[in-house]
Short mmCIF file of N, CA and C in Angstrom, two decimals:
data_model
loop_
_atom_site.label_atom_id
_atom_site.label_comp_id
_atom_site.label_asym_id
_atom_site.label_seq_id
_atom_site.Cartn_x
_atom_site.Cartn_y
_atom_site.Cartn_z
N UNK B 1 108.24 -51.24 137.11
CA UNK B 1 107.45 -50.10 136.72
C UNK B 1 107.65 -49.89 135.22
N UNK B 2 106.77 -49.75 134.83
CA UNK B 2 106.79 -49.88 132.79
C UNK B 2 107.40 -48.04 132.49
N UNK B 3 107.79 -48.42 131.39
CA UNK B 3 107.93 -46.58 131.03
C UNK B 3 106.91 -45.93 130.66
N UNK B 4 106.61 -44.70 131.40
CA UNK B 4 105.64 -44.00 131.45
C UNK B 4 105.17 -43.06 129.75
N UNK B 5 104.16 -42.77 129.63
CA UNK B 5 103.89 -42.35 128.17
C UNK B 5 104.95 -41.61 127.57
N UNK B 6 105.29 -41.80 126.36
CA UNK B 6 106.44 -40.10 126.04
C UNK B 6 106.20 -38.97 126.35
N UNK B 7 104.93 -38.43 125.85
CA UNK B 7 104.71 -36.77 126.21
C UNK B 7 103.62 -36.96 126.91
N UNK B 8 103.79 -35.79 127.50
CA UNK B 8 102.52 -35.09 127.72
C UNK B 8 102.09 -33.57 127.10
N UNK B 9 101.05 -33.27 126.48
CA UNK B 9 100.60 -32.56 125.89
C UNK B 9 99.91 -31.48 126.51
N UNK B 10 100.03 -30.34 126.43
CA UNK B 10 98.76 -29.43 127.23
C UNK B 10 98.42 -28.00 126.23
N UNK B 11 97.35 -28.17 125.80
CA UNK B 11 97.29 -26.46 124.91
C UNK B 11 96.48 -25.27 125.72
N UNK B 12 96.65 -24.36 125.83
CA UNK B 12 96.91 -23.54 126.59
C UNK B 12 96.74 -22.03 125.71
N UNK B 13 95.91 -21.43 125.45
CA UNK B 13 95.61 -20.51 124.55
C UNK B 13 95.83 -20.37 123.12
N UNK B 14 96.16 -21.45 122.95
CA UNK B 14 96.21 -21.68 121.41
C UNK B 14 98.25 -22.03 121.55
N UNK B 15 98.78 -22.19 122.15
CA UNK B 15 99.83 -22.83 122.50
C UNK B 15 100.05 -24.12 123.14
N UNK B 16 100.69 -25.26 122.03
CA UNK B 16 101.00 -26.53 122.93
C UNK B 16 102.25 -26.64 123.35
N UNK B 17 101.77 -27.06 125.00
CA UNK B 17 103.38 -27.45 125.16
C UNK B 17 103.71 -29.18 125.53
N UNK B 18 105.04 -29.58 125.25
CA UNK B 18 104.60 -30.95 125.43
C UNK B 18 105.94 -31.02 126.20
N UNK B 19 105.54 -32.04 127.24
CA UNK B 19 106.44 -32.16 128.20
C UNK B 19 107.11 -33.53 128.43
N UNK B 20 107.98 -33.97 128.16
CA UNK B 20 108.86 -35.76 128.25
C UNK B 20 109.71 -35.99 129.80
N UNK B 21 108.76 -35.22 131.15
CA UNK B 21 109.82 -34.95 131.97
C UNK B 21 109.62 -36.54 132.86
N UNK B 22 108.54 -36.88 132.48
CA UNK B 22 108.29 -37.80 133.13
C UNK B 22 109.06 -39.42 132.61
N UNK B 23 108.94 -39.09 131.28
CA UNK B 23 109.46 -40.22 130.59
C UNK B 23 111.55 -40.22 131.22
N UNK B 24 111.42 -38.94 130.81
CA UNK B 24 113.48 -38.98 131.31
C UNK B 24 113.52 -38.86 132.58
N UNK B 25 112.90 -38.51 133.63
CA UNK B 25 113.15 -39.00 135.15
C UNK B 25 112.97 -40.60 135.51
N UNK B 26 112.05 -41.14 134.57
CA UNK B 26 112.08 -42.79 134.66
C UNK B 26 113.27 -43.15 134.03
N UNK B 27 113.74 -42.81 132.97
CA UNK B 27 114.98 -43.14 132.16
C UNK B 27 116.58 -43.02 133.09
N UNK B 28 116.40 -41.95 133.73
CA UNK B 28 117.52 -41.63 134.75
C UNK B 28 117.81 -42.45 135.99
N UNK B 29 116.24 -42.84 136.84
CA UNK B 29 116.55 -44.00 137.41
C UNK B 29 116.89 -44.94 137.16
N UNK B 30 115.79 -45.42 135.85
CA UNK B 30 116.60 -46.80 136.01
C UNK B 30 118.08 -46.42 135.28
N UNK B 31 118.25 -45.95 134.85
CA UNK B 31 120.27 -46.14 134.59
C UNK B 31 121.20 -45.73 135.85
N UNK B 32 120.42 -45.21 136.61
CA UNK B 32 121.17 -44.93 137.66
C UNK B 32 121.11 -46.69 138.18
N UNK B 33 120.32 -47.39 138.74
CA UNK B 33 119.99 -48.29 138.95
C UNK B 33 121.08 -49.91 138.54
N UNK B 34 120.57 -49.60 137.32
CA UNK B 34 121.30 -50.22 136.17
C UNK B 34 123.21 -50.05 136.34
N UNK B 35 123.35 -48.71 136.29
CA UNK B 35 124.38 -48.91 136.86
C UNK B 35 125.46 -49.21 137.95
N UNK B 36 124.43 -48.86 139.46
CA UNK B 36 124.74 -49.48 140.00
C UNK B 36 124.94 -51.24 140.58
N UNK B 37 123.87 -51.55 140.04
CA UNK B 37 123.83 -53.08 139.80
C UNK B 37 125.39 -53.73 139.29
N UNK B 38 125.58 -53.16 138.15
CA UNK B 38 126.86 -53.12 137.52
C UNK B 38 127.94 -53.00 138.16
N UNK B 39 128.34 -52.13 138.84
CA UNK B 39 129.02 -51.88 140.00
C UNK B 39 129.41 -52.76 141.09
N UNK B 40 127.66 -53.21 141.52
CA UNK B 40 128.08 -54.10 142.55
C UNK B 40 128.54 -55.29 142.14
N UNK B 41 128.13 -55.65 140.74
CA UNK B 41 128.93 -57.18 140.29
C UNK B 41 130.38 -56.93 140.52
N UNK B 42 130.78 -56.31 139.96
CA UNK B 42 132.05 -55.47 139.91
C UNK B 42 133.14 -55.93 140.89
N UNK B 43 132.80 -55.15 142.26
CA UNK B 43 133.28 -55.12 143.23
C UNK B 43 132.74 -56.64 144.43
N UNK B 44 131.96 -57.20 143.82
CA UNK B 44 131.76 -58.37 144.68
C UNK B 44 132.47 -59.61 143.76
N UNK B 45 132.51 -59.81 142.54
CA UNK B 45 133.77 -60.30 141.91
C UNK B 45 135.47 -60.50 142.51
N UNK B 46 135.07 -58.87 142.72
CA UNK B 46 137.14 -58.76 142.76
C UNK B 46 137.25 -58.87 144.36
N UNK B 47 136.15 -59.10 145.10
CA UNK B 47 136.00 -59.12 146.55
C UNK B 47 136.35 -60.47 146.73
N UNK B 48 135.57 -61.54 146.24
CA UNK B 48 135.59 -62.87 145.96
C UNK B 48 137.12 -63.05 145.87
N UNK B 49 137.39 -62.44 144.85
CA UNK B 49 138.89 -62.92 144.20
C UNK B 49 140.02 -62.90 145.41
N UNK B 50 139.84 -61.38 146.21
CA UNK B 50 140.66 -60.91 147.42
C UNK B 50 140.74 -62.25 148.23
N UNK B 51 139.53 -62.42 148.80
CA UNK B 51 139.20 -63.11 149.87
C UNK B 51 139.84 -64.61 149.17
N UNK B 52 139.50 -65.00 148.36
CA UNK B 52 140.09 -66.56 147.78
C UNK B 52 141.89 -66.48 148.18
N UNK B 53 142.54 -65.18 147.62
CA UNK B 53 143.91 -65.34 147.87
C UNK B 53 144.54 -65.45 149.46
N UNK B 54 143.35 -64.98 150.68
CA UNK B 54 144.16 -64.51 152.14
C UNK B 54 143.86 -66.41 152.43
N UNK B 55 145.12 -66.51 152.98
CA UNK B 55 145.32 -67.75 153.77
C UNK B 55 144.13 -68.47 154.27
N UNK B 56 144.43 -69.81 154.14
CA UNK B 56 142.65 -70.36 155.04
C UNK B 56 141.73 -70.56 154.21
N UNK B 57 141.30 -69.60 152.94
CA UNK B 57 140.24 -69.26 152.55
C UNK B 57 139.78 -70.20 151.28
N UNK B 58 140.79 -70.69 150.50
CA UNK B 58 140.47 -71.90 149.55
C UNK B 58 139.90 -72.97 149.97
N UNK B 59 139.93 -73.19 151.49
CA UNK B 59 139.10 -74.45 151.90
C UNK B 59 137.76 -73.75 152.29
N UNK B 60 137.95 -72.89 153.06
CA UNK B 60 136.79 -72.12 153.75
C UNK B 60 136.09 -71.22 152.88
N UNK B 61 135.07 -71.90 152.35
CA UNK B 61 134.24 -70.58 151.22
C UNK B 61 132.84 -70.11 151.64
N UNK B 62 132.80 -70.08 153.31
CA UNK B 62 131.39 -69.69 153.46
C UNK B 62 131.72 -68.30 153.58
N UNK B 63 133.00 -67.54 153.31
CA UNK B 63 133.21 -66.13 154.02
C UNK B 63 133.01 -65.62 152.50
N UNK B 64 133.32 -66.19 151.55
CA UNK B 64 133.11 -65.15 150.20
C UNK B 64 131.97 -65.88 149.38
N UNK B 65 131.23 -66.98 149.64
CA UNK B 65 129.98 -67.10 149.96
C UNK B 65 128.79 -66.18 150.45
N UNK B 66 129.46 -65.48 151.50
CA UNK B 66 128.31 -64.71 152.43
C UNK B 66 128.32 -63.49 151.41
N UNK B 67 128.80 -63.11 150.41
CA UNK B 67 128.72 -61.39 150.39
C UNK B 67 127.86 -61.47 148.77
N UNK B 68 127.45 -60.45 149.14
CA UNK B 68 125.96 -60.46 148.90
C UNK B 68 125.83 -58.44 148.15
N UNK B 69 124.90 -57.93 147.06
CA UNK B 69 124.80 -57.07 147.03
C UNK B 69 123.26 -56.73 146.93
N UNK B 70 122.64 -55.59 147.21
CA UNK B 70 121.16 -55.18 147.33
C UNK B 70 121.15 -53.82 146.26
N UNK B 71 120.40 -53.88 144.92
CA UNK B 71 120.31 -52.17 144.59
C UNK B 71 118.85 -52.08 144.48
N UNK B 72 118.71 -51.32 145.82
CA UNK B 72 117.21 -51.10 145.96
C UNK B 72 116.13 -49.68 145.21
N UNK B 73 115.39 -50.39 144.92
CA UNK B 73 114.24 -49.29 144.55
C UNK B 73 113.81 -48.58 144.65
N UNK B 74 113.23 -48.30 145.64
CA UNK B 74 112.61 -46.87 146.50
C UNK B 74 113.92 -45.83 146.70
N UNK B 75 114.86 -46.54 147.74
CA UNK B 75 115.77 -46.20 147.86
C UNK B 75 116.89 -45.19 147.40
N UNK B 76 116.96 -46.17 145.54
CA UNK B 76 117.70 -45.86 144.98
C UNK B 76 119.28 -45.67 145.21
N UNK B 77 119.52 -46.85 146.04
CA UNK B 77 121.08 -46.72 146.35
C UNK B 77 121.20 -48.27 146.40
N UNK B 78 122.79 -48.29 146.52
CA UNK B 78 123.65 -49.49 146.62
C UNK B 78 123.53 -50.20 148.00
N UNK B 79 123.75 -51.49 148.34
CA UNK B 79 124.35 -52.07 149.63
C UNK B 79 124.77 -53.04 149.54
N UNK B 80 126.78 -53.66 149.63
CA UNK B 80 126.95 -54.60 149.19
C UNK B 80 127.71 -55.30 151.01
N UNK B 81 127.40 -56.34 151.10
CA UNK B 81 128.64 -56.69 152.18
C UNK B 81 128.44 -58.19 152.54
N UNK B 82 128.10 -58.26 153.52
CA UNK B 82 128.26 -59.56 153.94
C UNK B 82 126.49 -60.35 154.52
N UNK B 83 125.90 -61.53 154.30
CA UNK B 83 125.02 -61.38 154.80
C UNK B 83 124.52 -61.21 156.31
N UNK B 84 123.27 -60.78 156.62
CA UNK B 84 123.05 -59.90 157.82
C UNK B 84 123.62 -61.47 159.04
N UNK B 85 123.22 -62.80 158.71
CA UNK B 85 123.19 -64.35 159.36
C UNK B 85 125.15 -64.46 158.93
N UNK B 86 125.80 -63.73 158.72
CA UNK B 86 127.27 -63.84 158.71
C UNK B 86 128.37 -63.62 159.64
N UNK B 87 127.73 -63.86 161.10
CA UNK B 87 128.84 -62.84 161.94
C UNK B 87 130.71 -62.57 161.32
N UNK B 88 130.62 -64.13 160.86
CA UNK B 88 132.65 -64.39 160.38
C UNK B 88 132.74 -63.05 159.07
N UNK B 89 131.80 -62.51 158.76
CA UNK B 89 132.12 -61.57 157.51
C UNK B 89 132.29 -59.49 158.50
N UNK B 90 131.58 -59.92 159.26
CA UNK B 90 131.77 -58.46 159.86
C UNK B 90 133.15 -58.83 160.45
N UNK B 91 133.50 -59.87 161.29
CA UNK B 91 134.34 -59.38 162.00
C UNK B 91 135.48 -59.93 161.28
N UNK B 92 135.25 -60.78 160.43
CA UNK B 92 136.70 -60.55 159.25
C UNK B 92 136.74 -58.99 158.62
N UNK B 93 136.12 -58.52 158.46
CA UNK B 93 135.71 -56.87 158.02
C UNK B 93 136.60 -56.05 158.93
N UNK B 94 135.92 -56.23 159.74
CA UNK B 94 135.95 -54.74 161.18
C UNK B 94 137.08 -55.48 162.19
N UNK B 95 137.30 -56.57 162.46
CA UNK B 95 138.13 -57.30 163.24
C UNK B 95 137.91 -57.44 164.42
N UNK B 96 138.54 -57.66 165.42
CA UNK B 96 137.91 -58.29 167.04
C UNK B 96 139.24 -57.98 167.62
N UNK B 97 139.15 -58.06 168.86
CA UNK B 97 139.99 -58.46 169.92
C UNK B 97 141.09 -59.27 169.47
N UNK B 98 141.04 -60.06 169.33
CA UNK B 98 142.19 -61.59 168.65
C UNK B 98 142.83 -61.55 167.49
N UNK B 99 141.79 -60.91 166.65
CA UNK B 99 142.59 -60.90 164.98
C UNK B 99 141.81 -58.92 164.59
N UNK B 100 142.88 -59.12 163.79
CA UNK B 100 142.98 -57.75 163.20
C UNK B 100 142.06 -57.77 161.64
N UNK B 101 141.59 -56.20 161.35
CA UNK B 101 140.87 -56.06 160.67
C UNK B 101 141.43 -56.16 159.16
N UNK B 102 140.81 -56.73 158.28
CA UNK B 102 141.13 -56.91 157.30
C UNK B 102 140.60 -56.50 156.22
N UNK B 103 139.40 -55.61 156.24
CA UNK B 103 139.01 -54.53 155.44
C UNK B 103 139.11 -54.92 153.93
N UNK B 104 138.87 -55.76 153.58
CA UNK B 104 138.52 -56.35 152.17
C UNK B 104 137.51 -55.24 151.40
N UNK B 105 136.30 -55.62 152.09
CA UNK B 105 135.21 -54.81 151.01
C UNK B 105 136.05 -53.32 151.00
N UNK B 106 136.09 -52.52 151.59
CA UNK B 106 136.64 -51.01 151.67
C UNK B 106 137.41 -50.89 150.44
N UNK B 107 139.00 -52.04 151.17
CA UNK B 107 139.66 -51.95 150.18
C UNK B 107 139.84 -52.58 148.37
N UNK B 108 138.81 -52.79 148.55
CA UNK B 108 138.08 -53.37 147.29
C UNK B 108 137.79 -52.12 146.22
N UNK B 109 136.90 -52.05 147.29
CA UNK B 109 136.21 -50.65 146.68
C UNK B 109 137.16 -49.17 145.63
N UNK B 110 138.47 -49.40 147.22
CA UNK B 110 138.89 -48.24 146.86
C UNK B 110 139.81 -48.88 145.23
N UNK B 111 140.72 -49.52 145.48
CA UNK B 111 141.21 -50.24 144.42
C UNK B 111 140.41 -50.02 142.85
N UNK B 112 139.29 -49.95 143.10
CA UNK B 112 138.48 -50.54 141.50
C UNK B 112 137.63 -48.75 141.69
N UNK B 113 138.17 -47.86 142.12
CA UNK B 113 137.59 -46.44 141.92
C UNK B 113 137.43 -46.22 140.52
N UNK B 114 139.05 -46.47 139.55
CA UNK B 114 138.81 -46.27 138.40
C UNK B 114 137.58 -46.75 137.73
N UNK B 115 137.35 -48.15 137.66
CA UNK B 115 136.75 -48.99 137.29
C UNK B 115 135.50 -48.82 137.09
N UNK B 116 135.04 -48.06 138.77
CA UNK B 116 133.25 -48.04 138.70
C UNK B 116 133.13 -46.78 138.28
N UNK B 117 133.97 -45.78 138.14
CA UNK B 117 133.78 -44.47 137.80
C UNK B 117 133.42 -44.42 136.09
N UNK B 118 134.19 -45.57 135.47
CA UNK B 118 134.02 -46.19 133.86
C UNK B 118 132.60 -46.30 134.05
N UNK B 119 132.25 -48.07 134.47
CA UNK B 119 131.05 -48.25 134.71
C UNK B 119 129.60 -47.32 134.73
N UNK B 120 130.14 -46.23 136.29
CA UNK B 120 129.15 -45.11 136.29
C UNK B 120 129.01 -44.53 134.91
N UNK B 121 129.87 -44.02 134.38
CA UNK B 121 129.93 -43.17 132.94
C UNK B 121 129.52 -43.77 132.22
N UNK B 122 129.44 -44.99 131.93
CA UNK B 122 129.02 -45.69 130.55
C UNK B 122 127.33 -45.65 130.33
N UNK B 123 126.99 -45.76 131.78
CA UNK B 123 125.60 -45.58 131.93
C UNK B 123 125.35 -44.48 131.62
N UNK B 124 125.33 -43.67 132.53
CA UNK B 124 124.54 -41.87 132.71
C UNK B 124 124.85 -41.22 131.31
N UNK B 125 126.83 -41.89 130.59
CA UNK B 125 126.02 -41.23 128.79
C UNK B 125 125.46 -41.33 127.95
N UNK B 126 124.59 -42.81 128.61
CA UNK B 126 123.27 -43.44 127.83
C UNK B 126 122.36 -42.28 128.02
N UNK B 127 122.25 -41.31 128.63
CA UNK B 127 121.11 -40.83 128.51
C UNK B 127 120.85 -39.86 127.76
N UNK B 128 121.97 -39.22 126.58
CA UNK B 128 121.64 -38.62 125.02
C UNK B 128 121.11 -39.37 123.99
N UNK B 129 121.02 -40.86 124.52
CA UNK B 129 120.65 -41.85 123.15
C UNK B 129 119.33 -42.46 124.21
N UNK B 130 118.43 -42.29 124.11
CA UNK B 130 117.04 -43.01 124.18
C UNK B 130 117.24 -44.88 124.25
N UNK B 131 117.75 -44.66 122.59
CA UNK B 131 117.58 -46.27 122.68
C UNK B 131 118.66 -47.25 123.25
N UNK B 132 119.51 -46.30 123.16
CA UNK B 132 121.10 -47.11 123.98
C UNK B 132 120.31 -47.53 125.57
N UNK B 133 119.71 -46.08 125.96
CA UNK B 133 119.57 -45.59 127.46
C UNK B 133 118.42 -47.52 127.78
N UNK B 134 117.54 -47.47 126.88
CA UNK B 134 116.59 -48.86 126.65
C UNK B 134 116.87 -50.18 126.78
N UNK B 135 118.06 -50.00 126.38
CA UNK B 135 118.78 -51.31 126.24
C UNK B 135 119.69 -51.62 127.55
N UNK B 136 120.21 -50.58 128.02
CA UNK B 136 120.78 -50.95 128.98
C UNK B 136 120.14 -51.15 130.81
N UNK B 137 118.57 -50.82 130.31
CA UNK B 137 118.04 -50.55 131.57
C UNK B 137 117.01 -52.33 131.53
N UNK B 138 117.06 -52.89 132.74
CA UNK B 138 116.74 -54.16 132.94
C UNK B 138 115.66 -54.14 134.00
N UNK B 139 114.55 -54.94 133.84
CA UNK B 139 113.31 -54.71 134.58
C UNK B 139 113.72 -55.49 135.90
N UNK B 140 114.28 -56.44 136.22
CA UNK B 140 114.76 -57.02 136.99
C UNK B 140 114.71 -56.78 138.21
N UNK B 141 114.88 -57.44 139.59
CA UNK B 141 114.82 -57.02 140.98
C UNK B 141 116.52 -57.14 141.12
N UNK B 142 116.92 -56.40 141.59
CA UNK B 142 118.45 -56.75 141.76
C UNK B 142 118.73 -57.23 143.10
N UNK B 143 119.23 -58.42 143.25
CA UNK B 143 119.92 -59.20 144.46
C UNK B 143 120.55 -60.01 144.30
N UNK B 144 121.70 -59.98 144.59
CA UNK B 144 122.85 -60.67 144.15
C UNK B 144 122.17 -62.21 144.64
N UNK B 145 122.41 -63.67 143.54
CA UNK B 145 122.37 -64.59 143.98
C UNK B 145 123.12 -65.34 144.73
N UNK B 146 122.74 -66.43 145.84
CA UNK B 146 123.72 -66.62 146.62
C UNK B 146 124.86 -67.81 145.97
N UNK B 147 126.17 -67.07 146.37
CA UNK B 147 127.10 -68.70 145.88
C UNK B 147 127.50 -68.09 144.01
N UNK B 148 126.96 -67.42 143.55
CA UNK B 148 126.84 -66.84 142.47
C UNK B 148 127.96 -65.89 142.50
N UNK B 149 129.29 -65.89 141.14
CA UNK B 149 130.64 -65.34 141.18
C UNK B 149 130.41 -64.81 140.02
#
C-alpha cells in the first residue's frame, strides 16, 4: 500500500484546516509492522541457536528448519513457530506422552524480553522523525524464508 497524500485540506468559512491523520496512521502501521518483522528475526535466530545446542539436533536440522515467522497485514500481528506440515516441532514444543516438553519458542521469547522491548522502541521512536520513520518502513510481504538463519 503506497503512502497516502500528506494533507488533507478543507476550508470551511474562510478557515483551513489541514489534516495528516491519514498519512501518520499509515506511518504507525507500517512501523508497527516493521517492527515486528524485526522481532521475529530476532527470536527465530536465537530459537535456531537453542535448538542447535539440545542433543540430537546437529545432525537433525529439519526441527529448526521448520520454524518459520508470519507478520501479517490485515491482521497486524506476529506468528512465529513451527510449520503447520511439522508435527516433530509441536510436540518437541508442547511434548507427548514419552518425552517431555521442551518449550524452546516460549522460552526464547521470554529470555530476549529485553531485547525485543529495544527493538519495539527503536521503531515506534521513529515516529517524531518522518524520515527516519521512511526509512525504516519496508514494502515487503513478510515471511520468513525457509532454511533461512
Amino acid at each position: 500500500m503506497p503512502m497516502p497524500k500528506s494533507v488533507v485540506k478543507i476550508n470551511k468559512d474562510g478557515v483551513e484546516y489541514i489534516s495528516n491523520v491519514d498519512r501518520a496512521k499509515y506511518t504507525l502501521e507500517e512501523l508497527t509492522r516493521a517492527a515486528l518483522r524485526d522481532t521475529a528475526k530476532l527470536i527465530r535466530k536465537r530459537m535456531i541457536e537453542k535448538l542447535k545446542q539440545l542433543p540430537g539436533m546437529r545432525r537433525n536440522r529439519r526441527l529448526y528448519k521448520s520454524t518459520q515467522y508470519w507478520v501479517r497485514r490485515k491482521e497486524t500481528d506476529l506468528q512465529i513457530g513451527f510449520k503447520h506440515d511439522s508435527w516433530y516441532g509441536a510436540r518437541s514444543e508442547l511434548g507427548t506422552h514419552g518425552s517431555p516438553a521442551r518449550g524452546i519458542l516460549r522460552d526464547t521469547t521470554y529470555d530476549n524480553i529485553d531485547e525485543i522491548r529495544r527493538i519495539q522502541g527503536q521503531y515506534l521512536s521513529a515516529i517524531e522523525d518522518e524520515n527516519r520513520a521512511a526509512g525504516l518502513i519496508s514494502e515487503e510481504e513478510y515471511i520468513s524464508p525457509d532454511g533461512d538463519e
